Short mmCIF file of C-alpha atoms in Angstrom, two decimals:
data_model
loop_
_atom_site.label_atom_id
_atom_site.label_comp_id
_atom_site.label_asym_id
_atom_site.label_seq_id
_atom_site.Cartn_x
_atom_site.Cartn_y
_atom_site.Cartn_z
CA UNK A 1 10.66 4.74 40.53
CA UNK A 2 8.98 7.82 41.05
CA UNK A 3 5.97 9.05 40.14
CA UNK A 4 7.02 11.95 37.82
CA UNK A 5 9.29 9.32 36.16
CA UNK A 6 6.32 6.94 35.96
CA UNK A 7 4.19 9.87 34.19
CA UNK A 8 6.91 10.06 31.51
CA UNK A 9 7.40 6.42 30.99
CA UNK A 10 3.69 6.11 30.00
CA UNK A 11 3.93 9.64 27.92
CA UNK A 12 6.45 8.05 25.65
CA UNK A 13 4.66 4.33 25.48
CA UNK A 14 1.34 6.27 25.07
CA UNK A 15 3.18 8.62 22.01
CA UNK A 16 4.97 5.68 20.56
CA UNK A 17 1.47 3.87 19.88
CA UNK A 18 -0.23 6.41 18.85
CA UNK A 19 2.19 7.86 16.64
CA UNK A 20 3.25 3.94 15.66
CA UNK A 21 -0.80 3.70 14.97
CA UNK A 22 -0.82 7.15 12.78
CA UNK A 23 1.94 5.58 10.71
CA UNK A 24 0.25 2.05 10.43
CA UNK A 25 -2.39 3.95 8.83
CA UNK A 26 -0.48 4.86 5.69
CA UNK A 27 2.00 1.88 5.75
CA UNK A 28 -1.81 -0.06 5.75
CA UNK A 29 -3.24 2.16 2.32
CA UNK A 30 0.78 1.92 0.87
CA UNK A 31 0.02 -1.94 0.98
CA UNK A 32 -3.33 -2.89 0.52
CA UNK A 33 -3.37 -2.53 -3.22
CA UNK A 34 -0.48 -5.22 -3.28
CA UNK A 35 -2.49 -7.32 -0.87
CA UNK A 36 -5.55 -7.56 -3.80
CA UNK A 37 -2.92 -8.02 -6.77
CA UNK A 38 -1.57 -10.82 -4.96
CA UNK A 39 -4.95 -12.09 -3.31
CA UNK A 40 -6.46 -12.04 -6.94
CA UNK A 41 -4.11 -12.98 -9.39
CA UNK A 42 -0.66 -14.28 -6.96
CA UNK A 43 1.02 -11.82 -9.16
CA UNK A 44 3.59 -9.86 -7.04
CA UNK A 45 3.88 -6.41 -8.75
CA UNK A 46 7.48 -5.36 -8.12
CA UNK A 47 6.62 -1.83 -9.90
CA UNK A 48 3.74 -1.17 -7.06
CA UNK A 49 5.98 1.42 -5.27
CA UNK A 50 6.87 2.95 -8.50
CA UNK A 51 3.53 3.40 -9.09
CA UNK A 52 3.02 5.34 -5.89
CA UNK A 53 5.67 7.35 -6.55
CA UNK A 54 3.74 8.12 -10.26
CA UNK A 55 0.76 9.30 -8.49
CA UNK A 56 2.38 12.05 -5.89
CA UNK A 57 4.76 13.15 -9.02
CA UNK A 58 1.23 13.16 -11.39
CA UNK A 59 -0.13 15.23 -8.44
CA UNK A 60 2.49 17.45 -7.81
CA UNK A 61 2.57 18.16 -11.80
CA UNK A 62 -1.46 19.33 -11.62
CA UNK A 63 -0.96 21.22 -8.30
CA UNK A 64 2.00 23.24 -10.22
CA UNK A 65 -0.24 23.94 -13.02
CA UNK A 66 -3.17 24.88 -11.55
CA UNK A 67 -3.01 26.47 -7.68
CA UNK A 68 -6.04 25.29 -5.89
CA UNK A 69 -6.14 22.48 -2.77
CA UNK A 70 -4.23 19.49 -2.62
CA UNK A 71 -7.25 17.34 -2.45
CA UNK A 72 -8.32 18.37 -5.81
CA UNK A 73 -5.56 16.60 -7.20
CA UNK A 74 -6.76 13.30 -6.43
CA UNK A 75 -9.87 13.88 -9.08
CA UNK A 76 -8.01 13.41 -12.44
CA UNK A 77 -5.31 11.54 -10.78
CA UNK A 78 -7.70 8.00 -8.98
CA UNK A 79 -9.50 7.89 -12.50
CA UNK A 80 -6.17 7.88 -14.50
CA UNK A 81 -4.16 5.40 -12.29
CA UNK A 82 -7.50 2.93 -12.50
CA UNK A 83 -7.38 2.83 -16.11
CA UNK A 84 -3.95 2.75 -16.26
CA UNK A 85 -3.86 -0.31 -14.13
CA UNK A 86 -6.92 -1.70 -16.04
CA UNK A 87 -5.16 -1.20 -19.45
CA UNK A 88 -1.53 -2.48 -18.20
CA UNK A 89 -3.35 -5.92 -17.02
CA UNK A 90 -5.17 -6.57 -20.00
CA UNK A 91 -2.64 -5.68 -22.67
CA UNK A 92 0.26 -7.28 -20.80
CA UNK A 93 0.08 -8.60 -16.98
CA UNK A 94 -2.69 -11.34 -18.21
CA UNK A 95 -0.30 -12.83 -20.97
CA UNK A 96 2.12 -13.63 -18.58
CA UNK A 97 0.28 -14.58 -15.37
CA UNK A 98 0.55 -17.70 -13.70
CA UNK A 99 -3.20 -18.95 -15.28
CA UNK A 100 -1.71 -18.32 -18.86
CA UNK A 101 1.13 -19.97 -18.54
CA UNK A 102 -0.85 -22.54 -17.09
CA UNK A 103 -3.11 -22.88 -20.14
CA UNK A 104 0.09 -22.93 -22.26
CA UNK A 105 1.36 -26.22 -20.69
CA UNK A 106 4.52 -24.15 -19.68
CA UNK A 107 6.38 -25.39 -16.39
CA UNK A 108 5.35 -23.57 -13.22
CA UNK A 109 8.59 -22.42 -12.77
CA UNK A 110 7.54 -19.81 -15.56
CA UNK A 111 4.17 -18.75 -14.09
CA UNK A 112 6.25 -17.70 -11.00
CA UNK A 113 8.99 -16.17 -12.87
CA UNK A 114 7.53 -14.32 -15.89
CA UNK A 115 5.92 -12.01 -13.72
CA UNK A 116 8.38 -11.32 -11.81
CA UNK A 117 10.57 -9.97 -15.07
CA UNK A 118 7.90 -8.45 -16.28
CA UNK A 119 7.05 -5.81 -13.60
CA UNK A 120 10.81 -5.59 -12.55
CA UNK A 121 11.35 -4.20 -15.98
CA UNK A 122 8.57 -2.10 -15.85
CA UNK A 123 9.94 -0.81 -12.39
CA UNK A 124 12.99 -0.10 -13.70
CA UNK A 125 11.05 2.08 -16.92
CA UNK A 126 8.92 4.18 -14.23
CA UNK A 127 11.85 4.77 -11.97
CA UNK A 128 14.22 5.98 -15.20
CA UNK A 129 11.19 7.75 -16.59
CA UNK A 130 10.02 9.54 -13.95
CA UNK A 131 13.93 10.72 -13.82
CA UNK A 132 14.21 11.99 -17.19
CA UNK A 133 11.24 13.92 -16.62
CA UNK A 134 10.71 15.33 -12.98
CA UNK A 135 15.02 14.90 -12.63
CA UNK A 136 16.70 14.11 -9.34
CA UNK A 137 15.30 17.05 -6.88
CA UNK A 138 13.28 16.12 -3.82
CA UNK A 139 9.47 16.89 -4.52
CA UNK A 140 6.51 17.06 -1.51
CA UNK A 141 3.00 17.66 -1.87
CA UNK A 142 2.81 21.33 -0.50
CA UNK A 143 0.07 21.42 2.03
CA UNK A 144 -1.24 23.81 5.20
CA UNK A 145 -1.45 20.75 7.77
CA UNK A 146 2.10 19.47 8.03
CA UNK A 147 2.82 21.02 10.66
CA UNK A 148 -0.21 21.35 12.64
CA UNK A 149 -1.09 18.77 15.64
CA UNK A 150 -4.05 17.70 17.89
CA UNK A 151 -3.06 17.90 21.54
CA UNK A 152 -4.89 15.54 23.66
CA UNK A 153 -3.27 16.56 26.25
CA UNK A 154 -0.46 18.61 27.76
CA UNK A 155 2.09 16.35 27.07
CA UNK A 156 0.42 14.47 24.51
CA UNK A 157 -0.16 15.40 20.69
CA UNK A 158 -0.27 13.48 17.36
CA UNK A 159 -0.05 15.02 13.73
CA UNK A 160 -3.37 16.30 12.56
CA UNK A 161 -2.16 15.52 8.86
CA UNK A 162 -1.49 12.11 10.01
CA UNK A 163 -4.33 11.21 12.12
CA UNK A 164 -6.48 12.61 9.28
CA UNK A 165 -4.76 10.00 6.70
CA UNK A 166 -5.40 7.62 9.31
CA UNK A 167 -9.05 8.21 9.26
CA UNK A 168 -9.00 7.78 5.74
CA UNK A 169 -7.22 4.48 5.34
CA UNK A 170 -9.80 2.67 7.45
CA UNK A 171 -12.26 4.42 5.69
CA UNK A 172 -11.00 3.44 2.23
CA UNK A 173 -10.23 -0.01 2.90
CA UNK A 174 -13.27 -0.68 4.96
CA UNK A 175 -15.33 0.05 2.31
CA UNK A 176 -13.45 -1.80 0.12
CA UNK A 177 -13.59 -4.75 1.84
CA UNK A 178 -17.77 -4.04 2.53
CA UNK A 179 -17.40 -3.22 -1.33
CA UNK A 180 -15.65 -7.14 -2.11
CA UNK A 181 -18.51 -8.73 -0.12
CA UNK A 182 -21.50 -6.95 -1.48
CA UNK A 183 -21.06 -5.87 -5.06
CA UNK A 184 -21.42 -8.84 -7.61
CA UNK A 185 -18.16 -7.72 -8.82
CA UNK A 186 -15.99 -7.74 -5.79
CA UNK A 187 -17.84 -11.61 -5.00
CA UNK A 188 -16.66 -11.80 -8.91
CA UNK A 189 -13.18 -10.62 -7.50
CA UNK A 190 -13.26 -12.75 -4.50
CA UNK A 191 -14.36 -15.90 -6.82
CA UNK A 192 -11.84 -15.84 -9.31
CA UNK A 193 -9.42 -15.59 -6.60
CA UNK A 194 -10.52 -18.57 -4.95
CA UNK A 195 -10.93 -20.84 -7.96
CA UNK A 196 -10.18 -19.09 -11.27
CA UNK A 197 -10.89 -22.12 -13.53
CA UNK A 198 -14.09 -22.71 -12.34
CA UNK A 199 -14.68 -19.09 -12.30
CA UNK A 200 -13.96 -19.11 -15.81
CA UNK A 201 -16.34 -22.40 -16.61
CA UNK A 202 -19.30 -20.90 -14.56
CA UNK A 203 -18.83 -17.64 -17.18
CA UNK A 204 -17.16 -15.07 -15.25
CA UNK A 205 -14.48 -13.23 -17.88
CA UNK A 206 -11.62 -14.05 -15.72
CA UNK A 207 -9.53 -11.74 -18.03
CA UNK A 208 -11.90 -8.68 -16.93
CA UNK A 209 -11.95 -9.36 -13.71
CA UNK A 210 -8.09 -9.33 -13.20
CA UNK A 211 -8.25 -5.85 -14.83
CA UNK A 212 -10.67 -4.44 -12.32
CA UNK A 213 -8.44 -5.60 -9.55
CA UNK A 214 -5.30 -4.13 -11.22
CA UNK A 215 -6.80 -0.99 -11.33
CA UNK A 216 -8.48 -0.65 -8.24
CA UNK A 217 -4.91 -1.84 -6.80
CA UNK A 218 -2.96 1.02 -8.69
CA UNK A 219 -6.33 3.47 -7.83
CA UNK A 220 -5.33 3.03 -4.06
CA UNK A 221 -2.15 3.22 -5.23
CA UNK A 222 -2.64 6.97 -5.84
CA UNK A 223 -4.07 7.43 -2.71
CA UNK A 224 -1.34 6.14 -0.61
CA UNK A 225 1.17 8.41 -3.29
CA UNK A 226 -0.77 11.55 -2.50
CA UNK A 227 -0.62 11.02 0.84
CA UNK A 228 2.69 10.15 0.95
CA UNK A 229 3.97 13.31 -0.72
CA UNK A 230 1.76 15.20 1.99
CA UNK A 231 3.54 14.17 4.73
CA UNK A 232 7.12 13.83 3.75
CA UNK A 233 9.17 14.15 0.31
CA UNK A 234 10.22 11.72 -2.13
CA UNK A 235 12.24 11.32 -5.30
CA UNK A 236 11.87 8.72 -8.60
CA UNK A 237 13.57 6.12 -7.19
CA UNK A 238 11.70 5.89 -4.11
CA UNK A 239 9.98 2.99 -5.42
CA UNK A 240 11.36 0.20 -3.92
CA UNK A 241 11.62 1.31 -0.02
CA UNK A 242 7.74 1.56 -0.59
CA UNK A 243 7.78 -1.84 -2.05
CA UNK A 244 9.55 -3.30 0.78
CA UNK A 245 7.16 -1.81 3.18
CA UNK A 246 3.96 -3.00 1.23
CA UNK A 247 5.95 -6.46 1.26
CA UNK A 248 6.42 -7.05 5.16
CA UNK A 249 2.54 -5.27 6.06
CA UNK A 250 0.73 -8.05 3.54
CA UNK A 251 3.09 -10.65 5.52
CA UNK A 252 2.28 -9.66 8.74
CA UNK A 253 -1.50 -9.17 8.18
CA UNK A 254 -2.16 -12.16 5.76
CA UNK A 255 -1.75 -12.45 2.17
CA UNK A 256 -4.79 -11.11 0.38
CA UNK A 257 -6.32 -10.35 3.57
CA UNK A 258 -7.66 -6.57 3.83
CA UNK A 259 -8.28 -6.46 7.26
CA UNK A 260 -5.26 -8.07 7.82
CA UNK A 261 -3.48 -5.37 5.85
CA UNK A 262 -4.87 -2.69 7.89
CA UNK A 263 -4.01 -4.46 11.37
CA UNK A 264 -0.42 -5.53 9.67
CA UNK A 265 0.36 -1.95 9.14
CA UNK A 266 -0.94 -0.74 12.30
CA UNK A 267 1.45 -3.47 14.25
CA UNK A 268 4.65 -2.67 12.06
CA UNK A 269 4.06 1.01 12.65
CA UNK A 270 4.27 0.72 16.55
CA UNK A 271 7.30 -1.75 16.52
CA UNK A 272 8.96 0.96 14.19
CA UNK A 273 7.90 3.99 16.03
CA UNK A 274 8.48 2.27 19.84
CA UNK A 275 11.94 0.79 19.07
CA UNK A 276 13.10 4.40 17.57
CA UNK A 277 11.48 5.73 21.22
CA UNK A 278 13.46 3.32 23.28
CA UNK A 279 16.78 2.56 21.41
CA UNK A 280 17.14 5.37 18.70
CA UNK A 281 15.93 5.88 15.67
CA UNK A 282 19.03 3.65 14.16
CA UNK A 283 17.10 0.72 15.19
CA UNK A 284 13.57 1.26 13.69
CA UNK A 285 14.07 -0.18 10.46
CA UNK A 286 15.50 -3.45 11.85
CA UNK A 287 12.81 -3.64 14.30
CA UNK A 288 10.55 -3.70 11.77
CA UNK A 289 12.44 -6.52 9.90
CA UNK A 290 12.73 -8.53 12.85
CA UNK A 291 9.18 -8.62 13.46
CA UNK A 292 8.47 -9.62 10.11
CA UNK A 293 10.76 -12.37 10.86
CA UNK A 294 8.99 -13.34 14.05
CA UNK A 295 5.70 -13.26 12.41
CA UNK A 296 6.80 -15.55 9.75
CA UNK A 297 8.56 -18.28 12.21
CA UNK A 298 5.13 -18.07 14.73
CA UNK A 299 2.42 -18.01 11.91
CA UNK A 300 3.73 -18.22 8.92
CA UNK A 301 0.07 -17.45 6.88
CA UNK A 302 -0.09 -13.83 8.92
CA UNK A 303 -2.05 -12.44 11.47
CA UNK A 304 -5.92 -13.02 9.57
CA UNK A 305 -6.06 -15.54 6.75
CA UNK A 306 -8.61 -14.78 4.05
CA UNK A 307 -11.58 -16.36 3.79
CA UNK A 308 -12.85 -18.23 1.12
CA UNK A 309 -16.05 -16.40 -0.91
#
Protein backbone atom coordinates (compact mmCIF):
# COMPACT_ATOMS: atom_id res chain seq x y z
CA UNK A 1 0.00 0.00 0.00
CA UNK A 2 1.17 3.29 -0.64
CA UNK A 3 1.79 5.99 1.30
CA UNK A 4 -0.84 8.48 -0.02
CA UNK A 5 -3.31 5.56 0.42
CA UNK A 6 -1.97 5.02 3.95
CA UNK A 7 -2.58 8.93 4.69
CA UNK A 8 -6.24 8.41 3.73
CA UNK A 9 -6.82 5.22 5.54
CA UNK A 10 -5.88 6.97 8.84
CA UNK A 11 -7.93 10.33 7.66
CA UNK A 12 -11.09 8.31 7.63
CA UNK A 13 -10.25 6.06 11.00
CA UNK A 14 -9.07 9.39 12.57
CA UNK A 15 -12.71 11.21 11.27
CA UNK A 16 -14.74 8.21 12.14
CA UNK A 17 -13.59 8.52 15.96
CA UNK A 18 -13.75 11.72 16.28
CA UNK A 19 -16.90 12.31 14.67
CA UNK A 20 -18.15 8.71 16.40
CA UNK A 21 -16.78 10.61 19.78
CA UNK A 22 -18.80 14.05 18.89
CA UNK A 23 -21.89 11.89 18.58
CA UNK A 24 -21.21 9.78 21.82
CA UNK A 25 -21.40 13.02 23.43
CA UNK A 26 -25.09 13.62 22.87
CA UNK A 27 -26.15 9.89 22.62
CA UNK A 28 -24.25 10.08 26.44
CA UNK A 29 -26.62 13.45 27.75
CA UNK A 30 -29.82 11.66 25.56
CA UNK A 31 -29.24 8.73 28.13
CA UNK A 32 -27.99 9.64 31.28
CA UNK A 33 -31.26 10.84 32.70
CA UNK A 34 -32.61 7.19 32.04
CA UNK A 35 -29.47 5.82 33.61
CA UNK A 36 -30.55 7.77 37.23
CA UNK A 37 -34.40 6.82 36.81
CA UNK A 38 -33.38 3.38 36.54
CA UNK A 39 -30.26 3.54 38.99
CA UNK A 40 -32.71 5.16 41.61
CA UNK A 41 -35.96 3.80 41.43
CA UNK A 42 -35.47 0.48 38.56
CA UNK A 43 -38.28 2.27 36.96
CA UNK A 44 -37.73 2.21 33.13
CA UNK A 45 -39.47 5.38 31.81
CA UNK A 46 -40.70 4.40 28.34
CA UNK A 47 -41.95 8.21 27.85
CA UNK A 48 -38.09 9.48 28.40
CA UNK A 49 -37.70 10.18 24.62
CA UNK A 50 -41.00 11.80 24.53
CA UNK A 51 -39.91 13.93 26.98
CA UNK A 52 -36.93 15.06 24.96
CA UNK A 53 -38.85 15.64 22.23
CA UNK A 54 -41.19 18.09 24.81
CA UNK A 55 -38.23 20.10 25.61
CA UNK A 56 -36.83 21.04 21.85
CA UNK A 57 -40.76 21.56 20.85
CA UNK A 58 -41.13 23.82 24.44
CA UNK A 59 -37.96 25.53 23.08
CA UNK A 60 -38.74 26.00 19.72
CA UNK A 61 -42.29 27.50 20.97
CA UNK A 62 -40.22 30.38 23.22
CA UNK A 63 -37.62 30.96 20.44
CA UNK A 64 -40.79 31.70 18.00
CA UNK A 65 -42.18 34.02 20.46
CA UNK A 66 -39.50 35.87 21.48
CA UNK A 67 -36.25 36.24 18.88
CA UNK A 68 -33.19 36.27 20.96
CA UNK A 69 -30.31 33.21 21.21
CA UNK A 70 -31.01 29.73 21.34
CA UNK A 71 -29.34 29.32 24.64
CA UNK A 72 -31.79 31.49 26.29
CA UNK A 73 -34.29 29.00 25.79
CA UNK A 74 -32.93 26.61 28.11
CA UNK A 75 -33.76 29.21 31.20
CA UNK A 76 -37.58 28.71 31.52
CA UNK A 77 -37.38 25.44 29.83
CA UNK A 78 -34.53 23.17 32.70
CA UNK A 79 -36.74 24.77 35.58
CA UNK A 80 -40.10 23.63 33.99
CA UNK A 81 -39.06 20.06 32.91
CA UNK A 82 -37.55 19.62 36.75
CA UNK A 83 -40.76 20.32 38.25
CA UNK A 84 -42.55 18.64 35.84
CA UNK A 85 -40.63 15.51 36.51
CA UNK A 86 -40.77 16.25 40.30
CA UNK A 87 -44.63 16.63 40.19
CA UNK A 88 -45.25 13.52 37.68
CA UNK A 89 -43.23 11.20 40.35
CA UNK A 90 -44.93 12.22 43.29
CA UNK A 91 -48.52 12.39 42.10
CA UNK A 92 -48.23 9.21 40.03
CA UNK A 93 -44.77 7.28 39.25
CA UNK A 94 -44.42 6.58 43.26
CA UNK A 95 -47.94 4.83 43.47
CA UNK A 96 -47.00 2.43 41.12
CA UNK A 97 -43.27 1.75 41.60
CA UNK A 98 -41.83 -1.41 42.36
CA UNK A 99 -41.36 -0.29 46.45
CA UNK A 100 -45.24 0.36 46.53
CA UNK A 101 -46.28 -2.47 45.20
CA UNK A 102 -43.97 -4.03 47.41
CA UNK A 103 -45.53 -2.52 50.53
CA UNK A 104 -48.93 -3.60 49.11
CA UNK A 105 -48.07 -7.36 49.28
CA UNK A 106 -48.79 -7.37 45.43
CA UNK A 107 -46.76 -10.07 43.33
CA UNK A 108 -43.56 -8.79 41.77
CA UNK A 109 -44.76 -9.48 38.60
CA UNK A 110 -46.77 -6.11 39.16
CA UNK A 111 -43.89 -3.94 40.44
CA UNK A 112 -42.23 -4.78 37.04
CA UNK A 113 -45.24 -4.36 35.01
CA UNK A 114 -47.24 -1.38 36.38
CA UNK A 115 -44.63 0.83 35.41
CA UNK A 116 -44.17 -0.21 32.43
CA UNK A 117 -48.13 0.64 31.49
CA UNK A 118 -47.94 3.49 33.14
CA UNK A 119 -45.26 5.50 31.22
CA UNK A 120 -46.18 3.65 27.91
CA UNK A 121 -49.48 5.36 28.23
CA UNK A 122 -48.09 8.44 29.09
CA UNK A 123 -45.76 8.06 25.93
CA UNK A 124 -48.41 7.51 23.88
CA UNK A 125 -50.36 11.03 25.50
CA UNK A 126 -47.04 13.21 24.80
CA UNK A 127 -46.50 11.76 21.38
CA UNK A 128 -50.51 12.41 20.37
CA UNK A 129 -50.32 15.69 22.23
CA UNK A 130 -47.50 17.14 21.02
CA UNK A 131 -49.31 16.23 17.47
CA UNK A 132 -52.44 17.97 18.02
CA UNK A 133 -50.56 20.89 18.92
CA UNK A 134 -47.17 21.48 17.02
CA UNK A 135 -48.93 18.96 13.94
CA UNK A 136 -46.84 16.72 11.73
CA UNK A 137 -44.11 19.30 10.14
CA UNK A 138 -40.43 18.77 10.82
CA UNK A 139 -39.22 21.40 13.50
CA UNK A 140 -35.16 22.27 14.31
CA UNK A 141 -33.79 24.55 16.71
CA UNK A 142 -32.62 27.42 14.31
CA UNK A 143 -29.08 28.21 15.19
CA UNK A 144 -25.76 30.12 13.53
CA UNK A 145 -23.31 27.03 14.23
CA UNK A 146 -24.76 24.18 12.21
CA UNK A 147 -22.85 24.53 9.73
CA UNK A 148 -19.66 25.80 10.93
CA UNK A 149 -16.53 23.34 11.68
CA UNK A 150 -13.10 23.32 13.47
CA UNK A 151 -10.40 22.16 11.09
CA UNK A 152 -7.58 20.54 12.79
CA UNK A 153 -6.13 20.02 9.96
CA UNK A 154 -6.23 20.05 6.17
CA UNK A 155 -7.99 17.09 5.80
CA UNK A 156 -9.37 16.90 9.10
CA UNK A 157 -12.46 18.86 10.66
CA UNK A 158 -15.26 18.07 13.17
CA UNK A 159 -18.59 20.12 13.73
CA UNK A 160 -18.04 23.06 15.98
CA UNK A 161 -21.85 22.69 17.07
CA UNK A 162 -21.05 19.22 17.91
CA UNK A 163 -17.81 19.33 19.58
CA UNK A 164 -19.30 22.20 21.61
CA UNK A 165 -22.30 19.78 22.84
CA UNK A 166 -19.64 17.46 23.46
CA UNK A 167 -17.93 19.72 25.84
CA UNK A 168 -21.02 20.16 27.52
CA UNK A 169 -22.12 16.61 28.16
CA UNK A 170 -18.97 15.82 30.11
CA UNK A 171 -19.39 18.90 31.73
CA UNK A 172 -22.99 18.28 32.80
CA UNK A 173 -22.66 14.83 33.79
CA UNK A 174 -19.37 15.23 35.50
CA UNK A 175 -20.71 17.46 37.74
CA UNK A 176 -23.49 15.51 38.28
CA UNK A 177 -21.81 12.68 39.22
CA UNK A 178 -19.21 15.12 41.61
CA UNK A 179 -22.80 16.55 42.55
CA UNK A 180 -24.20 12.57 43.68
CA UNK A 181 -21.02 12.13 45.78
CA UNK A 182 -20.83 15.39 47.59
CA UNK A 183 -24.20 16.93 48.22
CA UNK A 184 -26.16 15.19 51.15
CA UNK A 185 -28.84 14.86 48.67
CA UNK A 186 -27.23 13.09 45.81
CA UNK A 187 -25.52 10.52 48.89
CA UNK A 188 -29.51 10.71 49.79
CA UNK A 189 -30.00 9.71 46.01
CA UNK A 190 -27.26 7.24 45.94
CA UNK A 191 -28.67 5.65 49.40
CA UNK A 192 -32.07 5.08 48.58
CA UNK A 193 -30.87 3.49 45.52
CA UNK A 194 -28.80 1.12 47.22
CA UNK A 195 -31.16 0.10 50.01
CA UNK A 196 -34.48 1.99 49.93
CA UNK A 197 -36.02 0.30 53.02
CA UNK A 198 -33.41 1.05 55.17
CA UNK A 199 -33.21 4.39 53.66
CA UNK A 200 -36.62 4.85 54.63
CA UNK A 201 -36.07 3.40 58.47
CA UNK A 202 -32.89 5.61 58.97
CA UNK A 203 -35.51 8.76 57.99
CA UNK A 204 -34.71 9.67 54.58
CA UNK A 205 -38.36 10.56 52.76
CA UNK A 206 -37.83 7.99 50.18
CA UNK A 207 -40.94 9.48 48.40
CA UNK A 208 -38.93 12.95 48.04
CA UNK A 209 -36.06 11.64 47.07
CA UNK A 210 -37.48 9.69 44.02
CA UNK A 211 -38.94 13.10 42.97
CA UNK A 212 -35.62 14.86 42.92
CA UNK A 213 -34.24 12.16 40.73
CA UNK A 214 -37.27 12.29 38.36
CA UNK A 215 -36.74 15.69 37.84
CA UNK A 216 -33.23 16.06 37.57
CA UNK A 217 -33.66 13.00 34.98
CA UNK A 218 -36.34 14.93 32.83
CA UNK A 219 -34.04 18.41 33.63
CA UNK A 220 -31.22 16.68 31.53
CA UNK A 221 -33.79 15.59 29.60
CA UNK A 222 -34.20 19.14 28.21
CA UNK A 223 -30.79 19.48 27.69
CA UNK A 224 -30.22 16.59 25.49
CA UNK A 225 -33.86 17.93 23.58
CA UNK A 226 -32.33 21.33 22.99
CA UNK A 227 -29.46 20.03 21.74
CA UNK A 228 -30.94 17.68 19.74
CA UNK A 229 -33.12 20.13 17.83
CA UNK A 230 -29.74 22.15 17.28
CA UNK A 231 -28.17 19.78 15.37
CA UNK A 232 -30.74 18.01 13.35
CA UNK A 233 -34.76 18.10 13.14
CA UNK A 234 -37.32 16.11 14.70
CA UNK A 235 -41.06 15.55 14.77
CA UNK A 236 -43.68 14.31 17.84
CA UNK A 237 -43.19 10.96 17.37
CA UNK A 238 -39.59 10.94 17.56
CA UNK A 239 -39.81 9.62 20.92
CA UNK A 240 -39.08 6.25 20.76
CA UNK A 241 -35.82 6.15 18.32
CA UNK A 242 -34.46 8.35 21.27
CA UNK A 243 -35.64 5.80 23.68
CA UNK A 244 -33.98 3.06 21.96
CA UNK A 245 -30.77 4.90 21.89
CA UNK A 246 -30.89 5.89 25.70
CA UNK A 247 -31.72 2.00 26.07
CA UNK A 248 -28.51 0.36 24.39
CA UNK A 249 -25.91 3.51 25.90
CA UNK A 250 -27.15 2.63 29.78
CA UNK A 251 -26.48 -1.17 28.59
CA UNK A 252 -23.29 -0.70 27.29
CA UNK A 253 -21.98 1.65 30.04
CA UNK A 254 -23.68 0.01 33.15
CA UNK A 255 -27.01 0.41 34.52
CA UNK A 256 -27.14 3.42 36.79
CA UNK A 257 -23.64 4.06 36.15
CA UNK A 258 -22.88 7.83 35.01
CA UNK A 259 -19.59 7.42 33.95
CA UNK A 260 -20.51 4.47 32.36
CA UNK A 261 -23.17 6.37 30.45
CA UNK A 262 -20.80 8.82 29.17
CA UNK A 263 -18.12 6.10 28.02
CA UNK A 264 -21.31 3.87 26.68
CA UNK A 265 -22.26 6.64 24.42
CA UNK A 266 -18.91 7.55 23.39
CA UNK A 267 -18.28 3.64 22.26
CA UNK A 268 -21.76 3.30 20.42
CA UNK A 269 -21.08 6.55 18.64
CA UNK A 270 -17.76 5.29 16.99
CA UNK A 271 -19.17 1.75 16.11
CA UNK A 272 -22.09 3.79 14.43
CA UNK A 273 -20.07 6.43 12.81
CA UNK A 274 -16.97 3.81 11.69
CA UNK A 275 -19.26 1.08 10.26
CA UNK A 276 -21.25 3.93 8.13
CA UNK A 277 -17.32 4.97 7.06
CA UNK A 278 -16.39 1.50 6.03
CA UNK A 279 -19.61 -0.30 4.80
CA UNK A 280 -22.25 2.54 4.18
CA UNK A 281 -24.33 4.27 6.08
CA UNK A 282 -27.08 1.25 5.64
CA UNK A 283 -25.16 -0.54 8.17
CA UNK A 284 -24.77 1.95 11.10
CA UNK A 285 -27.80 1.26 12.87
CA UNK A 286 -27.17 -2.52 12.99
CA UNK A 287 -23.72 -1.96 14.01
CA UNK A 288 -24.84 -0.34 16.77
CA UNK A 289 -27.30 -3.19 17.69
CA UNK A 290 -24.80 -5.72 17.29
CA UNK A 291 -22.54 -4.24 19.69
CA UNK A 292 -25.10 -3.96 22.16
CA UNK A 293 -25.46 -7.55 21.63
CA UNK A 294 -21.78 -8.28 22.09
CA UNK A 295 -21.63 -6.25 25.15
CA UNK A 296 -24.42 -8.09 26.70
CA UNK A 297 -23.03 -11.82 25.81
CA UNK A 298 -19.17 -10.59 27.15
CA UNK A 299 -20.33 -8.57 30.29
CA UNK A 300 -23.57 -8.67 30.72
CA UNK A 301 -23.61 -5.79 33.85
CA UNK A 302 -21.87 -3.13 31.17
CA UNK A 303 -18.72 -1.62 30.79
CA UNK A 304 -18.50 0.20 34.74
CA UNK A 305 -20.82 -1.21 37.38
CA UNK A 306 -21.98 1.29 39.98
CA UNK A 307 -20.72 1.44 43.11
CA UNK A 308 -22.38 1.09 46.17
CA UNK A 309 -22.66 4.65 48.40
Amino acid sequence: MSMDALYWAWIDLANGILTGSMLGGSYALISVGLAVTFGVMRLVNLSHGDWLVVAAYLCVALLSAFPVSPFWALLPVVPVMYGTGYGLQRVLLNRVSVQATERRGMSPVFGMMLPLLVTFGLSVVLSQGMLLIFSADAATIRNNLSFSALRLTDDLSVSALRFGFFIAAAVIIGAAAIWMRTTHTGRAIRAASDDPEVSALMGMRTPHIYAVASGLSLAMASIAGFMTGMSRSFQPFDGPPFLLTAFGVVVIGGLGSLGGCFAGGIALGIVQVLAGTYFGPASQQIAGYLFILLILAVRPQGLFVRQAA
